[in-house]
JSON list of N, CA and C and ligand atoms in Angstrom, two decimals:
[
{"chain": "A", "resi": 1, "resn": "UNK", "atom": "N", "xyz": [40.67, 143.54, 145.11]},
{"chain": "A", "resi": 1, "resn": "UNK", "atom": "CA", "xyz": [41.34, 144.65, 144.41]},
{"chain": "A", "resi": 1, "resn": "UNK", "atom": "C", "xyz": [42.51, 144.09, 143.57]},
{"chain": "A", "resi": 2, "resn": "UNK", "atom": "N", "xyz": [42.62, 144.41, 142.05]},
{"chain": "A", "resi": 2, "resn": "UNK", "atom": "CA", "xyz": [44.07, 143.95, 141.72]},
{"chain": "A", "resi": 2, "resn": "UNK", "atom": "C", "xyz": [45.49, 144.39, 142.18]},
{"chain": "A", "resi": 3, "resn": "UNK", "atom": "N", "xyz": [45.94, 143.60, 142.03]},
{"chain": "A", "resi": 3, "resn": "UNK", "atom": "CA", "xyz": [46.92, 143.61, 142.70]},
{"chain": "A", "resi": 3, "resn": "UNK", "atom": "C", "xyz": [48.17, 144.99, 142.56]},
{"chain": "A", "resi": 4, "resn": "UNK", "atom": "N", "xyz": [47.92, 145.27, 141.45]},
{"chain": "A", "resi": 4, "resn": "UNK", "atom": "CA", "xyz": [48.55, 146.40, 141.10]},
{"chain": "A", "resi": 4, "resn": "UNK", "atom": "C", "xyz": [48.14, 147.96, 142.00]},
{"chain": "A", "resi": 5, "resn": "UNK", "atom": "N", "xyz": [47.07, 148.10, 141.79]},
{"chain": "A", "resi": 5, "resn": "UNK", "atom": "CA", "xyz": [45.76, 148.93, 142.17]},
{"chain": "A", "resi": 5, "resn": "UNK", "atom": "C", "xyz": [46.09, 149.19, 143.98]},
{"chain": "A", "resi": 6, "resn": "UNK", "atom": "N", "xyz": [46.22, 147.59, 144.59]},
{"chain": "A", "resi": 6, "resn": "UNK", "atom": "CA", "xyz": [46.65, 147.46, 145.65]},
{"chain": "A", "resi": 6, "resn": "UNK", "atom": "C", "xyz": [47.89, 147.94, 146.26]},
{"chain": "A", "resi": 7, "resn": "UNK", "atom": "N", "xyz": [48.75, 147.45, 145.48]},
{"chain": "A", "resi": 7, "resn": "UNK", "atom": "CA", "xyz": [50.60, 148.13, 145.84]},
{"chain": "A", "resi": 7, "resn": "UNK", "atom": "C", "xyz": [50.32, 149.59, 145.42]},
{"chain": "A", "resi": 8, "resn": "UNK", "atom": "N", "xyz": [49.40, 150.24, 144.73]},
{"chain": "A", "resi": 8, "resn": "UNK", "atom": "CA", "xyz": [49.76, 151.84, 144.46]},
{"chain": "A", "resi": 8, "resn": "UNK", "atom": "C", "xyz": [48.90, 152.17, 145.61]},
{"chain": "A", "resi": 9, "resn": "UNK", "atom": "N", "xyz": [47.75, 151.63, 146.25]},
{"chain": "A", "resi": 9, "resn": "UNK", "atom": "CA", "xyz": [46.98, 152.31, 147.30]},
{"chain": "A", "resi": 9, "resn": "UNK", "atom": "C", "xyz": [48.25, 152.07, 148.99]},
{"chain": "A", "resi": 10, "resn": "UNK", "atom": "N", "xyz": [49.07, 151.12, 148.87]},
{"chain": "A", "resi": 10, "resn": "UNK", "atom": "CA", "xyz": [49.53, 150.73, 149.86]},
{"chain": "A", "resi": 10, "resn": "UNK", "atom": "C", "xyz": [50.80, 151.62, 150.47]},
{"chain": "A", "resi": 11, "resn": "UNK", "atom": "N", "xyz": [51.42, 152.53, 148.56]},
{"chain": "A", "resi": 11, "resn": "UNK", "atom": "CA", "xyz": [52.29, 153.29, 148.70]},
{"chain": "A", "resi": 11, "resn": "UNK", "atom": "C", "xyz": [51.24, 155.06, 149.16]},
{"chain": "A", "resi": 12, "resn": "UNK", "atom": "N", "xyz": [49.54, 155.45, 148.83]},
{"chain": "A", "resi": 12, "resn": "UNK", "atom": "CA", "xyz": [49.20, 155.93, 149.50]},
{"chain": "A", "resi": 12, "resn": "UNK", "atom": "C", "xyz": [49.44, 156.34, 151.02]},
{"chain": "A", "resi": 13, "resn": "UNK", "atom": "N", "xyz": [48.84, 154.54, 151.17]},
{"chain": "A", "resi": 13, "resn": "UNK", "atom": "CA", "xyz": [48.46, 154.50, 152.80]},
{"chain": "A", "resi": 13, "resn": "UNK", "atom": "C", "xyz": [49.93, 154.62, 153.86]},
{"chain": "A", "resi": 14, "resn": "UNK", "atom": "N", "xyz": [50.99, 154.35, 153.64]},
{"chain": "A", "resi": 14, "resn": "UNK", "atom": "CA", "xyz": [52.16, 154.41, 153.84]},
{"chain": "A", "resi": 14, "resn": "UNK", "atom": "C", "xyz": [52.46, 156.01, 153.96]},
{"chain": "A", "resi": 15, "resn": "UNK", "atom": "N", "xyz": [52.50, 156.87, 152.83]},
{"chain": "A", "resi": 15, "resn": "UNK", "atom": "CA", "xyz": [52.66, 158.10, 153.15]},
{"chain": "A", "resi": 15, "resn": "UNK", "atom": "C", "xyz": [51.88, 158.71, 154.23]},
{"chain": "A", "resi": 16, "resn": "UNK", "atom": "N", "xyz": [50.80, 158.55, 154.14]},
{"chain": "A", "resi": 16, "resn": "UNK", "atom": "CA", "xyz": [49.14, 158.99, 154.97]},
{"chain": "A", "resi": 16, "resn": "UNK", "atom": "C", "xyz": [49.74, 158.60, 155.89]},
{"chain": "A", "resi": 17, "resn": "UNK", "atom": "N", "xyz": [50.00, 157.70, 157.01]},
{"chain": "A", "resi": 17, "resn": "UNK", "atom": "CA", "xyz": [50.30, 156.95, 157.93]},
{"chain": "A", "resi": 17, "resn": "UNK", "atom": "C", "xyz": [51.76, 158.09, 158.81]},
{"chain": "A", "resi": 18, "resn": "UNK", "atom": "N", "xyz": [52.56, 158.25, 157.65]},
{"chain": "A", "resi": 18, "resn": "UNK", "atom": "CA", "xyz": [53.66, 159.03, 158.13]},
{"chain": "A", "resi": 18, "resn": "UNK", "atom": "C", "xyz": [53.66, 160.51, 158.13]},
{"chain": "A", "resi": 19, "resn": "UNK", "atom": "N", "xyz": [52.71, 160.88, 157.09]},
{"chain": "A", "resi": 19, "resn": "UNK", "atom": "CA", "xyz": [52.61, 162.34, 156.96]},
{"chain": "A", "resi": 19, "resn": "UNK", "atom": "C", "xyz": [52.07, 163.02, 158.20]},
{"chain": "A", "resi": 20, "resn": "UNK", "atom": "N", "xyz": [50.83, 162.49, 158.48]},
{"chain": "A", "resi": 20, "resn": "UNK", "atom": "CA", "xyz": [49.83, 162.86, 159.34]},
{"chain": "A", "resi": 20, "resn": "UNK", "atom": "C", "xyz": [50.49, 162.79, 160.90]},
{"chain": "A", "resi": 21, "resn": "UNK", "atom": "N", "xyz": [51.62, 162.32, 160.96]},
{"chain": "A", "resi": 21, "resn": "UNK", "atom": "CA", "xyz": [52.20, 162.45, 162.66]},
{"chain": "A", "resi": 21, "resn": "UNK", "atom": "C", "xyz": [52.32, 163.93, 163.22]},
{"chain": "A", "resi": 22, "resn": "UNK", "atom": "N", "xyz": [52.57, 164.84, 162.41]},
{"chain": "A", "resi": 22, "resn": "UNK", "atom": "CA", "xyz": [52.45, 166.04, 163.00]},
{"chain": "A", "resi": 22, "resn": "UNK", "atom": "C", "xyz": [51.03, 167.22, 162.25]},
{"chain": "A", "resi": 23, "resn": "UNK", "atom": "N", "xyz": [50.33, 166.45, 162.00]},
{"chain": "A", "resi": 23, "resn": "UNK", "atom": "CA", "xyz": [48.67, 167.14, 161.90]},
{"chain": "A", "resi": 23, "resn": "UNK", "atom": "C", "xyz": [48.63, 167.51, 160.66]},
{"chain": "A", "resi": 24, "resn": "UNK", "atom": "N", "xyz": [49.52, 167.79, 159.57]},
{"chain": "A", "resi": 24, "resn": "UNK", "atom": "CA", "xyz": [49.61, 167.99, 158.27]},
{"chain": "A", "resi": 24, "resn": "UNK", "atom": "C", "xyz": [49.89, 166.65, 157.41]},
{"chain": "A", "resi": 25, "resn": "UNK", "atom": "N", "xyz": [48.67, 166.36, 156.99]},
{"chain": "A", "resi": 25, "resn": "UNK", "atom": "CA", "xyz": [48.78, 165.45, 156.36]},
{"chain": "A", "resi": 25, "resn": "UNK", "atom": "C", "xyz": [49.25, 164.89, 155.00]},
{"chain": "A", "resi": 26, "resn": "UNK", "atom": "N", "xyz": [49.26, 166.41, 154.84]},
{"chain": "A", "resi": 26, "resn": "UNK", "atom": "CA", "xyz": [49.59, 166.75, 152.99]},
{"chain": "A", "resi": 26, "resn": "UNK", "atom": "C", "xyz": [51.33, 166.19, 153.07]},
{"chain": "A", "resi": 27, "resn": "UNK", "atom": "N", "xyz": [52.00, 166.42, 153.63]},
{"chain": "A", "resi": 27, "resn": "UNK", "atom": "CA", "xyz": [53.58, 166.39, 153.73]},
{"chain": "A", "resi": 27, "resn": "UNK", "atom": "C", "xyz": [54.29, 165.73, 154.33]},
{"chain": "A", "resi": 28, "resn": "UNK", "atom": "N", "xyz": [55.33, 164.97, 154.18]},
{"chain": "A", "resi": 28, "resn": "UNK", "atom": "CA", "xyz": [56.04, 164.66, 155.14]},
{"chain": "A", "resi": 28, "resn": "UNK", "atom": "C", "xyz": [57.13, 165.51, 155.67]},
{"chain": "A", "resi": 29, "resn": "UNK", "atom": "N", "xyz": [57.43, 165.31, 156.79]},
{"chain": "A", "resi": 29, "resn": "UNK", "atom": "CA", "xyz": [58.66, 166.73, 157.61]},
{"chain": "A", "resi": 29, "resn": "UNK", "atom": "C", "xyz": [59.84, 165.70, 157.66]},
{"chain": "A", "resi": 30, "resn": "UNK", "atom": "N", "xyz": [60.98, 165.97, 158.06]},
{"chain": "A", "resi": 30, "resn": "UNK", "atom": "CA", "xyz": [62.63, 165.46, 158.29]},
{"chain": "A", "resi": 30, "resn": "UNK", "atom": "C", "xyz": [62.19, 164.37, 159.23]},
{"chain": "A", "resi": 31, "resn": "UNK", "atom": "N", "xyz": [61.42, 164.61, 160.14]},
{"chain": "A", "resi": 31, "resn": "UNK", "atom": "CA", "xyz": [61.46, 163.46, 161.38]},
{"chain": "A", "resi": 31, "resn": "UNK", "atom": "C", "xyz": [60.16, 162.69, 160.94]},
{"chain": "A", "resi": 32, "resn": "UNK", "atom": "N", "xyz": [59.11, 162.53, 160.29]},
{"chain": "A", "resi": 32, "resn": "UNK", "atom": "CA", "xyz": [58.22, 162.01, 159.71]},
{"chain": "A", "resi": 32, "resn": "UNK", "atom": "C", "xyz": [59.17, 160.96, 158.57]},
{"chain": "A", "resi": 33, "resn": "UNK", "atom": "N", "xyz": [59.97, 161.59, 157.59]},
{"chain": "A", "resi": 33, "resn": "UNK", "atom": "CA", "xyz": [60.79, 161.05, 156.34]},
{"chain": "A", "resi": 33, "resn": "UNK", "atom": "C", "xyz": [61.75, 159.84, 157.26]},
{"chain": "A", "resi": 34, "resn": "UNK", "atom": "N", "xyz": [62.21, 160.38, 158.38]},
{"chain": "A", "resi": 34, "resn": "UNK", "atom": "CA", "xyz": [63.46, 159.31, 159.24]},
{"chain": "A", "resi": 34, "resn": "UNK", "atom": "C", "xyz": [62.31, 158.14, 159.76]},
{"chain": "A", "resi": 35, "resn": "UNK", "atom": "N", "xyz": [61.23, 158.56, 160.42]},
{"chain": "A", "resi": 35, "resn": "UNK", "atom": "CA", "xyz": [60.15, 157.32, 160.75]},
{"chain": "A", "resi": 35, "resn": "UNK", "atom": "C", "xyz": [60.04, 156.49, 160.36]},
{"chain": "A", "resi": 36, "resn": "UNK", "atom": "N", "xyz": [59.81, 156.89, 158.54]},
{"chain": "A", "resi": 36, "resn": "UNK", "atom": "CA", "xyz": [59.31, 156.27, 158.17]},
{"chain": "A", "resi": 36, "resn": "UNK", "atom": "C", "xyz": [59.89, 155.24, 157.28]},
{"chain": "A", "resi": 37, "resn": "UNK", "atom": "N", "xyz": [61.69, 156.06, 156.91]},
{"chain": "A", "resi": 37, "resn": "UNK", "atom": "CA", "xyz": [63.10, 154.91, 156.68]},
{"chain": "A", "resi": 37, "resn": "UNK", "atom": "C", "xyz": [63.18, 154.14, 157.62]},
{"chain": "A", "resi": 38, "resn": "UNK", "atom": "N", "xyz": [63.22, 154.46, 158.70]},
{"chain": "A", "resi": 38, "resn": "UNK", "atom": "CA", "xyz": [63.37, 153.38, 159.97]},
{"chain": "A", "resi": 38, "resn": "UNK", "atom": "C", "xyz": [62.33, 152.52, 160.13]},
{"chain": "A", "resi": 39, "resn": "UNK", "atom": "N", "xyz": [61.18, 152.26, 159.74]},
{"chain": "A", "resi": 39, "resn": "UNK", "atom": "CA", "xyz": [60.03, 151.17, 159.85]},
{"chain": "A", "resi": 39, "resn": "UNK", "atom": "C", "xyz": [60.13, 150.59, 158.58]},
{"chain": "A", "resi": 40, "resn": "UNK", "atom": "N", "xyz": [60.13, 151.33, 157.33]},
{"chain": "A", "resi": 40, "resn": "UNK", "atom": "CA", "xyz": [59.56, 150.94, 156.40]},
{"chain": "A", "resi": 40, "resn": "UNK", "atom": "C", "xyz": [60.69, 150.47, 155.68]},
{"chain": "A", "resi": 41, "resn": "UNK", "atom": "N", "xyz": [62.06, 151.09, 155.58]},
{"chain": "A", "resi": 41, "resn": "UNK", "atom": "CA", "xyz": [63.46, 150.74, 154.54]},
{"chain": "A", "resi": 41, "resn": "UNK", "atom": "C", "xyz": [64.63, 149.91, 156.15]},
{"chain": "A", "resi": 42, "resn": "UNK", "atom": "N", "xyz": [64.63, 149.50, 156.73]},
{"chain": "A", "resi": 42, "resn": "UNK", "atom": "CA", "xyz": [65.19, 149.02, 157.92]},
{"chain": "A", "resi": 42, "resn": "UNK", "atom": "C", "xyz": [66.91, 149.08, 157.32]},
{"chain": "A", "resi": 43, "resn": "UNK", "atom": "N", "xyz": [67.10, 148.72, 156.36]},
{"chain": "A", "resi": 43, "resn": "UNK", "atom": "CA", "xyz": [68.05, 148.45, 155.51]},
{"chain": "A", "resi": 43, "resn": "UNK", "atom": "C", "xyz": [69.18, 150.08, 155.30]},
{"chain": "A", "resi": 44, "resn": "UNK", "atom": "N", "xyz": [68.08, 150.64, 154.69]},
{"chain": "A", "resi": 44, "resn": "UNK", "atom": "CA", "xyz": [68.61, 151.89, 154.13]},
{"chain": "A", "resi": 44, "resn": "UNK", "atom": "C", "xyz": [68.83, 153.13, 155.35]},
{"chain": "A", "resi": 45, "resn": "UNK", "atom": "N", "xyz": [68.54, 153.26, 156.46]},
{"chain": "A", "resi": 45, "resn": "UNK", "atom": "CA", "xyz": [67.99, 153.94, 157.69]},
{"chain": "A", "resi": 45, "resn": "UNK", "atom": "C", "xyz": [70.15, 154.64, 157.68]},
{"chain": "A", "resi": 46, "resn": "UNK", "atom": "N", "xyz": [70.15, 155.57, 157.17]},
{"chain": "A", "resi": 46, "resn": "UNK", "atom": "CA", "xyz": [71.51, 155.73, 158.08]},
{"chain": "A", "resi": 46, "resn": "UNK", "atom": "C", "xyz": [71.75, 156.80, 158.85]},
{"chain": "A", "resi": 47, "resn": "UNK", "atom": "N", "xyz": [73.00, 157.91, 159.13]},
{"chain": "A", "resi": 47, "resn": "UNK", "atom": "CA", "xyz": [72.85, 158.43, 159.85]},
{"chain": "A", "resi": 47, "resn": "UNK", "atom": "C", "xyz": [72.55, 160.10, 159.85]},
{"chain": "A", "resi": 48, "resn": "UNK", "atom": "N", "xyz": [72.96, 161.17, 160.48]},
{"chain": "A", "resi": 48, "resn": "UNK", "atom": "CA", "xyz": [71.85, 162.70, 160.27]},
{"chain": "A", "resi": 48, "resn": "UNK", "atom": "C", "xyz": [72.37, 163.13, 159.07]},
{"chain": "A", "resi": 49, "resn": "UNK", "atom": "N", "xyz": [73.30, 162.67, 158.72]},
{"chain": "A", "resi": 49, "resn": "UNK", "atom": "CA", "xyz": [74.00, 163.62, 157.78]},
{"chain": "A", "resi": 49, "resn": "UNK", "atom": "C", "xyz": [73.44, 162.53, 156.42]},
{"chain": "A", "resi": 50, "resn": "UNK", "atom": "N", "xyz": [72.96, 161.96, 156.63]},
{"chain": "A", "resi": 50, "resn": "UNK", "atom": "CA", "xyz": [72.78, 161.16, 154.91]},
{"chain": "A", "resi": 50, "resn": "UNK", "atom": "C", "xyz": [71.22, 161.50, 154.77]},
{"chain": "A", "resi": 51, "resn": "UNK", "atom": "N", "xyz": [70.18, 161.29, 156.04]},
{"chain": "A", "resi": 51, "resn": "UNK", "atom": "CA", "xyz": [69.01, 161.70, 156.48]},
{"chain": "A", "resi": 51, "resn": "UNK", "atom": "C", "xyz": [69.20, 163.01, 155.45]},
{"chain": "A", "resi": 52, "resn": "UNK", "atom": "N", "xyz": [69.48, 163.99, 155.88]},
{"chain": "A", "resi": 52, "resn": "UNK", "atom": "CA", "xyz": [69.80, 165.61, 155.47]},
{"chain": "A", "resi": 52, "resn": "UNK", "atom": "C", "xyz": [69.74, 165.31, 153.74]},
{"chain": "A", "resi": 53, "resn": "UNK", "atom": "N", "xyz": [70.79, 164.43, 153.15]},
{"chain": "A", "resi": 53, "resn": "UNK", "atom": "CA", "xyz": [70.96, 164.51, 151.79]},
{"chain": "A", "resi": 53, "resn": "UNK", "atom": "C", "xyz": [69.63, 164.38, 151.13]},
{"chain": "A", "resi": 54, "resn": "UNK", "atom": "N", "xyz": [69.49, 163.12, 151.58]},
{"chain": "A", "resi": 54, "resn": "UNK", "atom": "CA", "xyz": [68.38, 162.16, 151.27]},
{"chain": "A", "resi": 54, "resn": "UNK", "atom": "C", "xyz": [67.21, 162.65, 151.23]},
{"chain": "A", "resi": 55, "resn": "UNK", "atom": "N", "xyz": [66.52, 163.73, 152.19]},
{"chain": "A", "resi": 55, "resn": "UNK", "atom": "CA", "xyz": [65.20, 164.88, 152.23]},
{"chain": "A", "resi": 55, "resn": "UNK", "atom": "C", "xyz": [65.38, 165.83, 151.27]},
{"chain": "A", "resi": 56, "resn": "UNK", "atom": "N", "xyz": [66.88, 166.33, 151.05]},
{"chain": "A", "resi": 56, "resn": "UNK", "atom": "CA", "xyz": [67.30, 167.31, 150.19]},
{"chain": "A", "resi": 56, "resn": "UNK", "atom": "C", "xyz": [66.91, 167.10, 148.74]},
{"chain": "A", "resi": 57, "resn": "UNK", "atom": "N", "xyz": [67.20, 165.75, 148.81]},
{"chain": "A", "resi": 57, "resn": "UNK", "atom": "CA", "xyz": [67.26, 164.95, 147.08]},
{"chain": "A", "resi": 57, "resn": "UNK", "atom": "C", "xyz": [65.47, 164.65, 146.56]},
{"chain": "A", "resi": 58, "resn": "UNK", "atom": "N", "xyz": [64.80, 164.32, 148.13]},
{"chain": "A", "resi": 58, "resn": "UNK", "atom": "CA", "xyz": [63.51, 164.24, 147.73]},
{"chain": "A", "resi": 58, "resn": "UNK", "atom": "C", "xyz": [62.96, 165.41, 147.40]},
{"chain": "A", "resi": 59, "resn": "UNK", "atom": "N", "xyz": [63.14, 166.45, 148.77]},
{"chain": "A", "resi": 59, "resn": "UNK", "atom": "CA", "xyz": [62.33, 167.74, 148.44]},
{"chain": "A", "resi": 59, "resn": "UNK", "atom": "C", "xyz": [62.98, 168.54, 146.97]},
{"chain": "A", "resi": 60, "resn": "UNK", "atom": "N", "xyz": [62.25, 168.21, 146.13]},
{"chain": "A", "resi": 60, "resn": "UNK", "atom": "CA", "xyz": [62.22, 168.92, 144.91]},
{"chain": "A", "resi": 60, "resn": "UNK", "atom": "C", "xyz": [62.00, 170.55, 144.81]},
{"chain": "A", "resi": 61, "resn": "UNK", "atom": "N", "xyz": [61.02, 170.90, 145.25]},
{"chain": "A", "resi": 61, "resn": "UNK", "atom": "CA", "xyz": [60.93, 171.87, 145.24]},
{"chain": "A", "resi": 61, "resn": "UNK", "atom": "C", "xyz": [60.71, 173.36, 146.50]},
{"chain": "A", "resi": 62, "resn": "UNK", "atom": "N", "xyz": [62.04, 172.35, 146.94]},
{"chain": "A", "resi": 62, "resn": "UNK", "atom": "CA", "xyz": [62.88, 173.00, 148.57]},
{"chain": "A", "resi": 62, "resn": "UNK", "atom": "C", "xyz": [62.18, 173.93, 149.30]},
{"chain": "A", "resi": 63, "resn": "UNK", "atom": "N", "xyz": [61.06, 173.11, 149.72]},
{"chain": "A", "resi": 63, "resn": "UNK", "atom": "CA", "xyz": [59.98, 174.11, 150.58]},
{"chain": "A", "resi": 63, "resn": "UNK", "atom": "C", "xyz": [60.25, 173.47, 151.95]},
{"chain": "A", "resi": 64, "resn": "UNK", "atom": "N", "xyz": [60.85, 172.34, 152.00]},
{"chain": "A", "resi": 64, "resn": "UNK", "atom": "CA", "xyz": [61.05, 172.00, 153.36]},
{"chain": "A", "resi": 64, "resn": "UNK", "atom": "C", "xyz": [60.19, 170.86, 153.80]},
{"chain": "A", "resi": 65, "resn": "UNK", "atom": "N", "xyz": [59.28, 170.08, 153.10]},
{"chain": "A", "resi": 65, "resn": "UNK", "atom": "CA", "xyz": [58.83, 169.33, 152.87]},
{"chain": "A", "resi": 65, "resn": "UNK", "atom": "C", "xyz": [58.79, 168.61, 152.00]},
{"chain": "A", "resi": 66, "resn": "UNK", "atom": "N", "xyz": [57.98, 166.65, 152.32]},
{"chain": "A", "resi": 66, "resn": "UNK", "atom": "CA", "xyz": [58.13, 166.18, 150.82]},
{"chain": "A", "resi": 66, "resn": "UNK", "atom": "C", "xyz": [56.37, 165.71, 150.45]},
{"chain": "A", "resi": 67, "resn": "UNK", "atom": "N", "xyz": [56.36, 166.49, 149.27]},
{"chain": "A", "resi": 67, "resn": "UNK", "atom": "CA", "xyz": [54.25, 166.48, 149.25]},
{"chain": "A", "resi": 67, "resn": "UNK", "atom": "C", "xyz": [54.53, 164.77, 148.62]},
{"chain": "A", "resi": 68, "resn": "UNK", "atom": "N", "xyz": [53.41, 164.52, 148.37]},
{"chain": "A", "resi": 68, "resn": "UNK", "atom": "CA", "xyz": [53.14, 163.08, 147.95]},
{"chain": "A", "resi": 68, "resn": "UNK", "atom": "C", "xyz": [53.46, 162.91, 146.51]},
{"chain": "A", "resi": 69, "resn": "UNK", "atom": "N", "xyz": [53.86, 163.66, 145.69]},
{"chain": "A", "resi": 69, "resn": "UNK", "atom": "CA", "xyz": [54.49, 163.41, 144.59]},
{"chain": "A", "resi": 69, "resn": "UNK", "atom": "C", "xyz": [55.74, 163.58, 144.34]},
{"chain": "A", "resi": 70, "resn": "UNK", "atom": "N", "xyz": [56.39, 164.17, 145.44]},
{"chain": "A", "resi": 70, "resn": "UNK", "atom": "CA", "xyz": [57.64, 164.05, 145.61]},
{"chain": "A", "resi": 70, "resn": "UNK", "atom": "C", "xyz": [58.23, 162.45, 145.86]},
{"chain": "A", "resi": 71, "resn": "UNK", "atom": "N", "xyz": [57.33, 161.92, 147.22]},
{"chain": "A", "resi": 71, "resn": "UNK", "atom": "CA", "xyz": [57.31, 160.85, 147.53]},
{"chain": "A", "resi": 71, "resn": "UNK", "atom": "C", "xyz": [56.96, 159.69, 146.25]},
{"chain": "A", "resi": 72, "resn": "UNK", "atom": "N", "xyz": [56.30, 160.27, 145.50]},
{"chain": "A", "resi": 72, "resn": "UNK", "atom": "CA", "xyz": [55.84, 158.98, 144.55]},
{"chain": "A", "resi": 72, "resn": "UNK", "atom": "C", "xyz": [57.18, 158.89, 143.03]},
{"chain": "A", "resi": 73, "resn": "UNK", "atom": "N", "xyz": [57.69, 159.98, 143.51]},
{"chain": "A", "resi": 73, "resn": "UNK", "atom": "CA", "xyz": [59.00, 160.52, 142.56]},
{"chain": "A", "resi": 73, "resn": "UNK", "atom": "C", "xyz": [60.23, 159.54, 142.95]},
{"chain": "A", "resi": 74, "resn": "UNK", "atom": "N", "xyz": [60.14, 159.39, 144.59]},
{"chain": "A", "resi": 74, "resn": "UNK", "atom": "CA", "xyz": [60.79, 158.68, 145.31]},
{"chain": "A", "resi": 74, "resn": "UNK", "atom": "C", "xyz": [60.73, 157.15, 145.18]},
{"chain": "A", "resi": 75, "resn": "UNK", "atom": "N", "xyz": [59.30, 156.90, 144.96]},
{"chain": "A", "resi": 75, "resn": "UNK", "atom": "CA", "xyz": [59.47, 155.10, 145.12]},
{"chain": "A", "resi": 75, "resn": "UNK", "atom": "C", "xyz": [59.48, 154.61, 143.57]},
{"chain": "A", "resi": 76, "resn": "UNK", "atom": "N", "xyz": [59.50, 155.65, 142.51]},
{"chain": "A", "resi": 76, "resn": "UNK", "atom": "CA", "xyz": [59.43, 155.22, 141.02]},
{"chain": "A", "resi": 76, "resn": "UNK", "atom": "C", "xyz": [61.03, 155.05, 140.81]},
{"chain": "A", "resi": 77, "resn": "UNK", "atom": "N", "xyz": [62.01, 156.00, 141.54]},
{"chain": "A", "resi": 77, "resn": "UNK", "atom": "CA", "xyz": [63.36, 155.99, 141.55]},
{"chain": "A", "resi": 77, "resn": "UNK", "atom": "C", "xyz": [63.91, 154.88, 142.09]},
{"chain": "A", "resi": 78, "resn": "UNK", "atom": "N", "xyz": [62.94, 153.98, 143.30]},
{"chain": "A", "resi": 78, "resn": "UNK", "atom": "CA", "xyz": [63.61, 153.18, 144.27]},
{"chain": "A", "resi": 78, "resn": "UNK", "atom": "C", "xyz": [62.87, 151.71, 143.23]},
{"chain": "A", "resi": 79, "resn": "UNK", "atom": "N", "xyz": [62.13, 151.52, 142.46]},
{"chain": "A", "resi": 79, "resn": "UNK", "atom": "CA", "xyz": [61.50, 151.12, 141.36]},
{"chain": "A", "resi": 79, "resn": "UNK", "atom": "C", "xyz": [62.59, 150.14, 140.38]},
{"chain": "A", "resi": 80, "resn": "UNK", "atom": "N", "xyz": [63.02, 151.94, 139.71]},
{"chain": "A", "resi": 80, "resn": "UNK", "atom": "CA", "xyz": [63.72, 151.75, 138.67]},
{"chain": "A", "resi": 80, "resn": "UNK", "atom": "C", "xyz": [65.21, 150.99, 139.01]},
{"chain": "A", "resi": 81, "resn": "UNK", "atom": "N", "xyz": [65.83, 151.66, 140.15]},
{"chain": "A", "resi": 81, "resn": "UNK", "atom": "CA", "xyz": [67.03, 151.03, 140.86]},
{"chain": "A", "resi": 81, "resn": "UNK", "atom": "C", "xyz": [66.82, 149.46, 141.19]},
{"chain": "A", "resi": 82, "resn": "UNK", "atom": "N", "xyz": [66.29, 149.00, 141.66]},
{"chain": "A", "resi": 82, "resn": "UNK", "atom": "CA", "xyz": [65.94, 147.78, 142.18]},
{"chain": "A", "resi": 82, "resn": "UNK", "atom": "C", "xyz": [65.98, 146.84, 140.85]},
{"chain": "A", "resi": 83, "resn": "UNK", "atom": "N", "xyz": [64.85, 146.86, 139.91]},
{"chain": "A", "resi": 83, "resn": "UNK", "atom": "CA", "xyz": [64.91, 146.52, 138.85]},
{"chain": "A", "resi": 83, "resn": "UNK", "atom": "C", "xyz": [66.11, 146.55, 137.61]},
{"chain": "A", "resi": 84, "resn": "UNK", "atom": "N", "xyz": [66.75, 147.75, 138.21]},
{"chain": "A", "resi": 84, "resn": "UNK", "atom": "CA", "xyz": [68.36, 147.58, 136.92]},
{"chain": "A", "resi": 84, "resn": "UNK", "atom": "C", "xyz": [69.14, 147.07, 137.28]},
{"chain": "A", "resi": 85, "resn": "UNK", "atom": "N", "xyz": [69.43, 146.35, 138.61]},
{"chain": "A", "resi": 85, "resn": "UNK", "atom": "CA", "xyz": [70.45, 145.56, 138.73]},
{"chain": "A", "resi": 85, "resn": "UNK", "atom": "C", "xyz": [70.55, 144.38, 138.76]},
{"chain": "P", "resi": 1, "resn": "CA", "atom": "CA1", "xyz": [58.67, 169.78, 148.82]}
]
């Protein structure tokens, strides 16, 4: 698979992996989103009250969840940051 092709299926399989802990696979929930900072960002993981911002800032369209394009909204932001400095 190229390699590109690969890192976008991997940011899939990553969501899939975290969404699906509480049977809805479509979304991630607050404690699914902390899981998956804490395995996946080890770095960035802080505490309830930044958690809170941080779901706030993802969930776009404040349903209380973050669907997978929220999430993909998320790693194009974490993308662009990384790369401008
Ligand atoms: Ca949402």
């Amino acid at each position: 698979m190229p390699m590109l092709e690969e890192q976008l299926q991997g940011l899939k399989t990553t969501f899939d992996k975290y969404a699906g802990k509480d049977g809805d696979k479509g979304s991630l929930n607050k404690a699914e989103l902390a899981d998956l900072l804490r395995e996946e960002f080890p770095g960035m993981a802080g505490d309830k009250k930044q958690l809170d911002t941080f779901f706030a800032s993802l969930d776009g369209d404040k349903d209380g969840t973050v669907s997978f394009p929220e999430f993909v909204q998320f790693a194009a932001t974490l993308l662009l940051i990384v790369f401008s400095i």
